[in-house]
Amino acid sequence: MQSESLFIEKENYKLHLKRFYTTENAPSILLVHGSIEDGKIFYSKSGKGLAPFLAENGLDVFVADLRGRGKSKPHPSRDNNFGIESAFEEDIPDFIEKIKNITGKEPDHWISHSWGGVHLMAYLAKNEAPTLKSMVFFGSKRDIRVQNLKKWLIVDLIWFGFCTFLAKTKGYLPARQYKIGSSDEAKDYFLEVNKWVRSRDWKDLRDGFDYATALQSKTLPPILSITGANDKQIGHPVDCRRLLKEIGDQDNFTFKVIGKKQGYKNDYDHINLLTHRDAKEDHFREVLDWLRN
């Protein structure tokens, strides 16, 4: 397996795209991470994770670092602020164009973790993806309505409360410093994500464009949405399932909970759904088979 770092140079920012592959001219996949993350949720320094696994099995894998995350520069700060629209109106089109330049076509498949799924669907609401064959969501939701102790503590108290205070006072969310995430977030991006998470309607914060209605009017490719049985707050099965309903609940959508009750080795949570040592044989292989079929 080979890997390389690719960069997209823009006037005010630079985007990083990590590629894993074993053969040329293989089906291509774009992987997009979620909030307070970067692309390393899909791979480790030792060559483990979903991205290397897919490449070892004959796929051409491209892992994005959205603006300011991972090796994409500059990182969020009081002086480097940007909003949520930067991800799906600029970054994702840039990544798709880069992949097209390398492979000769747009990616065949999209895979996302958590909020990355919202970015991809927001892009798709306003754009066509003629070569897109399927999408896979890992713990992706658009809003959070589940009510339990973990949700009240982690989402309401820490995320909406403490993190909002940090973002407004420091000018960005220093997630790494406070050990609440692997990447910092720009202030406007963080606050706008929160507005969508708390809203019943999925509408653009600038012009009122209705993403859900737009997606419901499209014939979408097959979607496999999975989440962990032990994900109690950030990707709860109830909230993840509702995202599929919001975008139209078409016949080619498949939803699965990954846990012991469903026959898997572990009750996975929001992060180890992608990072657990058992994931490769437990559900990564199932995802690979689904992509092939």
C-alpha angles and dihedrals in degrees: 000000000000129000134188140173116238125192134204113205118210132172096261104016145025124222126209124213120185116207127201121183145146101193136022122244092032124142107281130226131194114209119198125190129215137243121314087011140094134206093283089084082081099047143021133216089254092058099257129129140069097302097055090041092056092045092050087055095056106273128126103233127197118187117197129215103202119221113307095003129109110338093347111109148260101027119224116279139145087279097042108061130155139161136243094264090068090075100055101025098046116004100048093045088049091052093046091050091049092051090047090053091053102040102025095244143050117275116288094215139023124210125185142179121216113312091010087079090059091052092051093047092047088054091048092050090066102029141050122239104193097178097042108122102174148345132219123201122199108197094332119165133156102207133017118227103147114117122212140119095271092050092050092049102040103029105028102032104029104025103034094029116031097024092048089052090051094048094050096044099042098034093241138034109267093204095161094052092053093040095237096120145000095248135038121240132223113247098241093043091052095046093046092050087054092053091055093044091055098041126094089207123063101218135146111264091221108043105007095248107171108229095183094053091047092051093047089058092055130080099237126202120250113294127202110195118186133173137175123267088226095051097111103167121006099044104012113173091241092055094042092050090051092058089063090050091049093056094047109283093240123192093254094060117106124192125193136176113214111217146110093272088058092051101266127128097247145019097246126207132209096283107028089052081084103023106041116115090232094053093087094063097025106055109341089077090050090053090049092052090048091052091050093049 
